[in-house]
Amino acid sequence: KRCAINNAAYDYFARSATEDLNITPPPSDLRIWTFNSFDASSAVMLHHGSLMSSDLVSKYLGPFTELLEVFLPDVTLGVDGRDSYRDLYANTCHELAHASHFTKVGTEYWDRYIRYIMTSYVKTSGKTYGDGTGNDAGVCEIGEMWAYYMESKLCSQRYGGNFPPFGTGWWFYPQIFRYLEEKDISTWDIFHALDASTVSLDDLERNLVSGNPDKSALIEQIFDRYR
């Protein structure tokens, strides 16, 4: 399983290159942990400082915070029940897409993202992404749309067949990115719109229109399907 994960990560970094997808790769010193007894995965980015600047952590760890970061993970992959190369590949690509997004938006944005996930998980008694309400739900929406889109895209391009519908059963809509791509909005165009100011679907639409003014009507039409 670790070999499959390593190969998926190699592919992801290679495909991030300018001559291919032209997106920012994850940090070069990315730390990935695998857990054989869990099936849930995450991109907590702790090794790169996410949540480490919070008042609670600083209060109890003080100068040891930086030391702790050295040993903590960025990505955790739960591999229990993931027995096919395809499943491991898709899951790894999903989390690495999050890590690329983190590289672009930084720790403050990511802290909001992780806090929403943790708070909503408790509030909704275990729903992974909450119910789409509460502070920073939009941050989660944007991040998961991107990660599920990349998971589907890279898996489809490796294995062929129809574009997988990963993530389409939640309250957010990663299929928006697929339909944008069908209208010649590139992966780079989409990723370029995911800056630190993009914290809602409206922000995302506005950034995409700004970057592709000649396709504004098409973009607005696609987003209007999911209002």
mmCIF file with all atom_site columns, N, CA and C in Angstrom, residues 150-190:
data_model
loop_
_atom_site.group_PDB
_atom_site.id
_atom_site.type_symbol
_atom_site.label_atom_id
_atom_site.label_alt_id
_atom_site.label_comp_id
_atom_site.label_asym_id
_atom_site.label_entity_id
_atom_site.label_seq_id
_atom_site.pdbx_PDB_ins_code
_atom_site.Cartn_x
_atom_site.Cartn_y
_atom_site.Cartn_z
_atom_site.occupancy
_atom_site.B_iso_or_equiv
_atom_site.pdbx_formal_charge
_atom_site.auth_seq_id
_atom_site.auth_comp_id
_atom_site.auth_asym_id
_atom_site.auth_atom_id
_atom_site.pdbx_PDB_model_num
ATOM 1   N N  . MET A 1 150 ? -10.165 16.979 -8.592  1.00 0.00 ? 150 MET A N  1
ATOM 2   C CA . MET A 1 150 ? -8.847  16.470 -8.958  1.00 0.00 ? 150 MET A CA 1
ATOM 3   C C  . MET A 1 150 ? -8.770  14.957 -8.795  1.00 0.00 ? 150 MET A C  1
ATOM 4   N N  . GLU A 1 151 ? -9.369  14.438 -7.734  1.00 0.00 ? 151 GLU A N  1
ATOM 5   C CA . GLU A 1 151 ? -9.417  12.993 -7.544  1.00 0.00 ? 151 GLU A CA 1
ATOM 6   C C  . GLU A 1 151 ? -10.088 12.329 -8.747  1.00 0.00 ? 151 GLU A C  1
ATOM 7   N N  . SER A 1 152 ? -11.222 12.853 -9.168  1.00 0.00 ? 152 SER A N  1
ATOM 8   C CA . SER A 1 152 ? -11.947 12.293 -10.306 1.00 0.00 ? 152 SER A CA 1
ATOM 9   C C  . SER A 1 152 ? -11.158 12.436 -11.606 1.00 0.00 ? 152 SER A C  1
ATOM 10  N N  . LYS A 1 153 ? -10.587 13.605 -11.815 1.00 0.00 ? 153 LYS A N  1
ATOM 11  C CA . LYS A 1 153 ? -9.865  13.876 -13.057 1.00 0.00 ? 153 LYS A CA 1
ATOM 12  C C  . LYS A 1 153 ? -8.640  12.968 -13.206 1.00 0.00 ? 153 LYS A C  1
ATOM 13  N N  . LEU A 1 154 ? -7.820  12.889 -12.177 1.00 0.00 ? 154 LEU A N  1
ATOM 14  C CA . LEU A 1 154 ? -6.590  12.112 -12.279 1.00 0.00 ? 154 LEU A CA 1
ATOM 15  C C  . LEU A 1 154 ? -6.875  10.621 -12.336 1.00 0.00 ? 154 LEU A C  1
ATOM 16  N N  . CYS A 1 155 ? -7.893  10.184 -11.611 1.00 0.00 ? 155 CYS A N  1
ATOM 17  C CA . CYS A 1 155 ? -8.273  8.776  -11.650 1.00 0.00 ? 155 CYS A CA 1
ATOM 18  C C  . CYS A 1 155 ? -8.814  8.414  -13.034 1.00 0.00 ? 155 CYS A C  1
ATOM 19  N N  . SER A 1 156 ? -9.635  9.276  -13.605 1.00 0.00 ? 156 SER A N  1
ATOM 20  C CA . SER A 1 156 ? -10.188 9.033  -14.931 1.00 0.00 ? 156 SER A CA 1
ATOM 21  C C  . SER A 1 156 ? -9.093  8.982  -15.984 1.00 0.00 ? 156 SER A C  1
ATOM 22  N N  . GLN A 1 157 ? -8.138  9.882  -15.887 1.00 0.00 ? 157 GLN A N  1
ATOM 23  C CA . GLN A 1 157 ? -7.074  9.928  -16.893 1.00 0.00 ? 157 GLN A CA 1
ATOM 24  C C  . GLN A 1 157 ? -6.121  8.743  -16.772 1.00 0.00 ? 157 GLN A C  1
ATOM 25  N N  . ARG A 1 158 ? -5.975  8.187  -15.569 1.00 0.00 ? 158 ARG A N  1
ATOM 26  C CA . ARG A 1 158 ? -5.112  7.020  -15.402 1.00 0.00 ? 158 ARG A CA 1
ATOM 27  C C  . ARG A 1 158 ? -5.814  5.734  -15.830 1.00 0.00 ? 158 ARG A C  1
ATOM 28  N N  . TYR A 1 159 ? -7.088  5.599  -15.471 1.00 0.00 ? 159 TYR A N  1
ATOM 29  C CA . TYR A 1 159 ? -7.784  4.317  -15.651 1.00 0.00 ? 159 TYR A CA 1
ATOM 30  C C  . TYR A 1 159 ? -8.790  4.315  -16.799 1.00 0.00 ? 159 TYR A C  1
ATOM 31  N N  . GLY A 1 160 ? -9.088  5.472  -17.369 1.00 0.00 ? 160 GLY A N  1
ATOM 32  C CA . GLY A 1 160 ? -10.040 5.517  -18.456 1.00 0.00 ? 160 GLY A CA 1
ATOM 33  C C  . GLY A 1 160 ? -11.477 5.416  -17.970 1.00 0.00 ? 160 GLY A C  1
ATOM 34  N N  . GLY A 1 161 ? -12.389 5.319  -18.914 1.00 0.00 ? 161 GLY A N  1
ATOM 35  C CA . GLY A 1 161 ? -13.795 5.222  -18.555 1.00 0.00 ? 161 GLY A CA 1
ATOM 36  C C  . GLY A 1 161 ? -14.412 6.576  -18.297 1.00 0.00 ? 161 GLY A C  1
ATOM 37  N N  . ASN A 1 162 ? -15.628 6.558  -17.783 1.00 0.00 ? 162 ASN A N  1
ATOM 38  C CA . ASN A 1 162 ? -16.351 7.791  -17.491 1.00 0.00 ? 162 ASN A CA 1
ATOM 39  C C  . ASN A 1 162 ? -15.695 8.565  -16.354 1.00 0.00 ? 162 ASN A C  1
ATOM 40  N N  . PHE A 1 163 ? -15.947 9.851  -16.335 1.00 0.00 ? 163 PHE A N  1
ATOM 41  C CA . PHE A 1 163 ? -15.436 10.719 -15.277 1.00 0.00 ? 163 PHE A CA 1
ATOM 42  C C  . PHE A 1 163 ? -16.086 10.300 -13.960 1.00 0.00 ? 163 PHE A C  1
ATOM 43  N N  . PRO A 1 164 ? -15.311 9.834  -12.964 1.00 0.00 ? 164 PRO A N  1
ATOM 44  C CA . PRO A 1 164 ? -15.927 9.343  -11.717 1.00 0.00 ? 164 PRO A CA 1
ATOM 45  C C  . PRO A 1 164 ? -16.670 10.457 -10.980 1.00 0.00 ? 164 PRO A C  1
ATOM 46  N N  . PRO A 1 165 ? -17.781 10.131 -10.337 1.00 0.00 ? 165 PRO A N  1
ATOM 47  C CA . PRO A 1 165 ? -18.578 11.149 -9.647  1.00 0.00 ? 165 PRO A CA 1
ATOM 48  C C  . PRO A 1 165 ? -18.168 11.328 -8.190  1.00 0.00 ? 165 PRO A C  1
ATOM 49  N N  . PHE A 1 166 ? -16.875 11.282 -7.899  1.00 0.00 ? 166 PHE A N  1
ATOM 50  C CA . PHE A 1 166 ? -16.443 11.405 -6.513  1.00 0.00 ? 166 PHE A CA 1
ATOM 51  C C  . PHE A 1 166 ? -16.953 12.707 -5.897  1.00 0.00 ? 166 PHE A C  1
ATOM 52  N N  . GLY A 1 167 ? -17.528 12.608 -4.716  1.00 0.00 ? 167 GLY A N  1
ATOM 53  C CA . GLY A 1 167 ? -17.930 13.784 -3.960  1.00 0.00 ? 167 GLY A CA 1
ATOM 54  C C  . GLY A 1 167 ? -19.268 14.381 -4.325  1.00 0.00 ? 167 GLY A C  1
ATOM 55  N N  . THR A 1 168 ? -19.953 13.826 -5.315  1.00 0.00 ? 168 THR A N  1
ATOM 56  C CA . THR A 1 168 ? -21.194 14.456 -5.770  1.00 0.00 ? 168 THR A CA 1
ATOM 57  C C  . THR A 1 168 ? -22.391 14.155 -4.874  1.00 0.00 ? 168 THR A C  1
ATOM 58  N N  . GLY A 1 169 ? -22.201 13.309 -3.869  1.00 0.00 ? 169 GLY A N  1
ATOM 59  C CA . GLY A 1 169 ? -23.302 13.006 -2.964  1.00 0.00 ? 169 GLY A CA 1
ATOM 60  C C  . GLY A 1 169 ? -23.368 13.892 -1.740  1.00 0.00 ? 169 GLY A C  1
ATOM 61  N N  . TRP A 1 170 ? -22.446 14.844 -1.634  1.00 0.00 ? 170 TRP A N  1
ATOM 62  C CA . TRP A 1 170 ? -22.436 15.754 -0.482  1.00 0.00 ? 170 TRP A CA 1
ATOM 63  C C  . TRP A 1 170 ? -23.239 17.012 -0.793  1.00 0.00 ? 170 TRP A C  1
ATOM 64  N N  . TRP A 1 171 ? -23.139 18.014 0.075   1.00 0.00 ? 171 TRP A N  1
ATOM 65  C CA . TRP A 1 171 ? -23.910 19.236 -0.108  1.00 0.00 ? 171 TRP A CA 1
ATOM 66  C C  . TRP A 1 171 ? -23.202 20.253 -0.991  1.00 0.00 ? 171 TRP A C  1
ATOM 67  N N  . PHE A 1 172 ? -21.992 19.949 -1.408  1.00 0.00 ? 172 PHE A N  1
ATOM 68  C CA . PHE A 1 172 ? -21.269 20.823 -2.332  1.00 0.00 ? 172 PHE A CA 1
ATOM 69  C C  . PHE A 1 172 ? -21.215 20.141 -3.708  1.00 0.00 ? 172 PHE A C  1
ATOM 70  N N  . TYR A 1 173 ? -20.671 20.840 -4.716  1.00 0.00 ? 173 TYR A N  1
ATOM 71  C CA . TYR A 1 173 ? -20.834 20.384 -6.094  1.00 0.00 ? 173 TYR A CA 1
ATOM 72  C C  . TYR A 1 173 ? -19.506 20.393 -6.869  1.00 0.00 ? 173 TYR A C  1
ATOM 73  N N  . PRO A 1 174 ? -18.679 19.365 -6.684  1.00 0.00 ? 174 PRO A N  1
ATOM 74  C CA . PRO A 1 174 ? -17.429 19.313 -7.451  1.00 0.00 ? 174 PRO A CA 1
ATOM 75  C C  . PRO A 1 174 ? -17.649 19.184 -8.947  1.00 0.00 ? 174 PRO A C  1
ATOM 76  N N  . GLN A 1 175 ? -18.841 18.730 -9.357  1.00 0.00 ? 175 GLN A N  1
ATOM 77  C CA . GLN A 1 175 ? -19.125 18.588 -10.783 1.00 0.00 ? 175 GLN A CA 1
ATOM 78  C C  . GLN A 1 175 ? -19.130 19.932 -11.503 1.00 0.00 ? 175 GLN A C  1
ATOM 79  N N  . ILE A 1 176 ? -19.236 21.019 -10.774 1.00 0.00 ? 176 ILE A N  1
ATOM 80  C CA . ILE A 1 176 ? -19.122 22.341 -11.400 1.00 0.00 ? 176 ILE A CA 1
ATOM 81  C C  . ILE A 1 176 ? -17.809 22.453 -12.164 1.00 0.00 ? 176 ILE A C  1
ATOM 82  N N  . PHE A 1 177 ? -16.725 21.967 -11.556 1.00 0.00 ? 177 PHE A N  1
ATOM 83  C CA . PHE A 1 177 ? -15.415 22.067 -12.202 1.00 0.00 ? 177 PHE A CA 1
ATOM 84  C C  . PHE A 1 177 ? -15.339 21.190 -13.453 1.00 0.00 ? 177 PHE A C  1
ATOM 85  N N  . ARG A 1 178 ? -15.985 20.041 -13.392 1.00 0.00 ? 178 ARG A N  1
ATOM 86  C CA . ARG A 1 178 ? -16.011 19.180 -14.581 1.00 0.00 ? 178 ARG A CA 1
ATOM 87  C C  . ARG A 1 178 ? -16.714 19.882 -15.740 1.00 0.00 ? 178 ARG A C  1
ATOM 88  N N  . TYR A 1 179 ? -17.860 20.506 -15.460 1.00 0.00 ? 179 TYR A N  1
ATOM 89  C CA . TYR A 1 179 ? -18.600 21.193 -16.523 1.00 0.00 ? 179 TYR A CA 1
ATOM 90  C C  . TYR A 1 179 ? -17.830 22.411 -17.032 1.00 0.00 ? 179 TYR A C  1
ATOM 91  N N  . LEU A 1 180 ? -17.113 23.080 -16.143 1.00 0.00 ? 180 LEU A N  1
ATOM 92  C CA . LEU A 1 180 ? -16.272 24.196 -16.584 1.00 0.00 ? 180 LEU A CA 1
ATOM 93  C C  . LEU A 1 180 ? -15.178 23.702 -17.529 1.00 0.00 ? 180 LEU A C  1
ATOM 94  N N  . GLU A 1 181 ? -14.584 22.575 -17.182 1.00 0.00 ? 181 GLU A N  1
ATOM 95  C CA . GLU A 1 181 ? -13.528 22.011 -18.030 1.00 0.00 ? 181 GLU A CA 1
ATOM 96  C C  . GLU A 1 181 ? -14.076 21.654 -19.407 1.00 0.00 ? 181 GLU A C  1
ATOM 97  N N  . GLU A 1 182 ? -15.292 21.153 -19.458 1.00 0.00 ? 182 GLU A N  1
ATOM 98  C CA . GLU A 1 182 ? -15.913 20.817 -20.740 1.00 0.00 ? 182 GLU A CA 1
ATOM 99  C C  . GLU A 1 182 ? -16.127 22.061 -21.602 1.00 0.00 ? 182 GLU A C  1
ATOM 100 N N  . LYS A 1 183 ? -16.155 23.235 -20.967 1.00 0.00 ? 183 LYS A N  1
ATOM 101 C CA . LYS A 1 183 ? -16.306 24.503 -21.686 1.00 0.00 ? 183 LYS A CA 1
ATOM 102 C C  . LYS A 1 183 ? -14.960 25.201 -21.878 1.00 0.00 ? 183 LYS A C  1
ATOM 103 N N  . ASP A 1 184 ? -13.883 24.410 -21.819 1.00 0.00 ? 184 ASP A N  1
ATOM 104 C CA . ASP A 1 184 ? -12.515 24.892 -22.068 1.00 0.00 ? 184 ASP A CA 1
ATOM 105 C C  . ASP A 1 184 ? -11.999 25.858 -21.008 1.00 0.00 ? 184 ASP A C  1
ATOM 106 N N  . ILE A 1 185 ? -12.512 25.713 -19.787 1.00 0.00 ? 185 ILE A N  1
ATOM 107 C CA . ILE A 1 185 ? -11.891 26.370 -18.632 1.00 0.00 ? 185 ILE A CA 1
ATOM 108 C C  . ILE A 1 185 ? -10.880 25.379 -18.083 1.00 0.00 ? 185 ILE A C  1
ATOM 109 N N  . SER A 1 186 ? -9.603  25.711 -18.122 1.00 0.00 ? 186 SER A N  1
ATOM 110 C CA . SER A 1 186 ? -8.547  24.746 -17.799 1.00 0.00 ? 186 SER A CA 1
ATOM 111 C C  . SER A 1 186 ? -8.417  24.526 -16.306 1.00 0.00 ? 186 SER A C  1
ATOM 112 N N  . THR A 1 187 ? -7.708  23.454 -15.945 1.00 0.00 ? 187 THR A N  1
ATOM 113 C CA . THR A 1 187 ? -7.406  23.197 -14.538 1.00 0.00 ? 187 THR A CA 1
ATOM 114 C C  . THR A 1 187 ? -6.625  24.355 -13.944 1.00 0.00 ? 187 THR A C  1
ATOM 115 N N  . TRP A 1 188 ? -5.738  24.941 -14.736 1.00 0.00 ? 188 TRP A N  1
ATOM 116 C CA . TRP A 1 188 ? -4.990  26.113 -14.250 1.00 0.00 ? 188 TRP A CA 1
ATOM 117 C C  . TRP A 1 188 ? -5.945  27.268 -13.962 1.00 0.00 ? 188 TRP A C  1
ATOM 118 N N  . ASP A 1 189 ? -6.916  27.518 -14.838 1.00 0.00 ? 189 ASP A N  1
ATOM 119 C CA . ASP A 1 189 ? -7.891  28.590 -14.623 1.00 0.00 ? 189 ASP A CA 1
ATOM 120 C C  . ASP A 1 189 ? -8.644  28.380 -13.309 1.00 0.00 ? 189 ASP A C  1
ATOM 121 N N  . ILE A 1 190 ? -9.040  27.131 -13.065 1.00 0.00 ? 190 ILE A N  1
ATOM 122 C CA . ILE A 1 190 ? -9.772  26.815 -11.842 1.00 0.00 ? 190 ILE A CA 1
ATOM 123 C C  . ILE A 1 190 ? -8.886  27.029 -10.622 1.00 0.00 ? 190 ILE A C  1
#
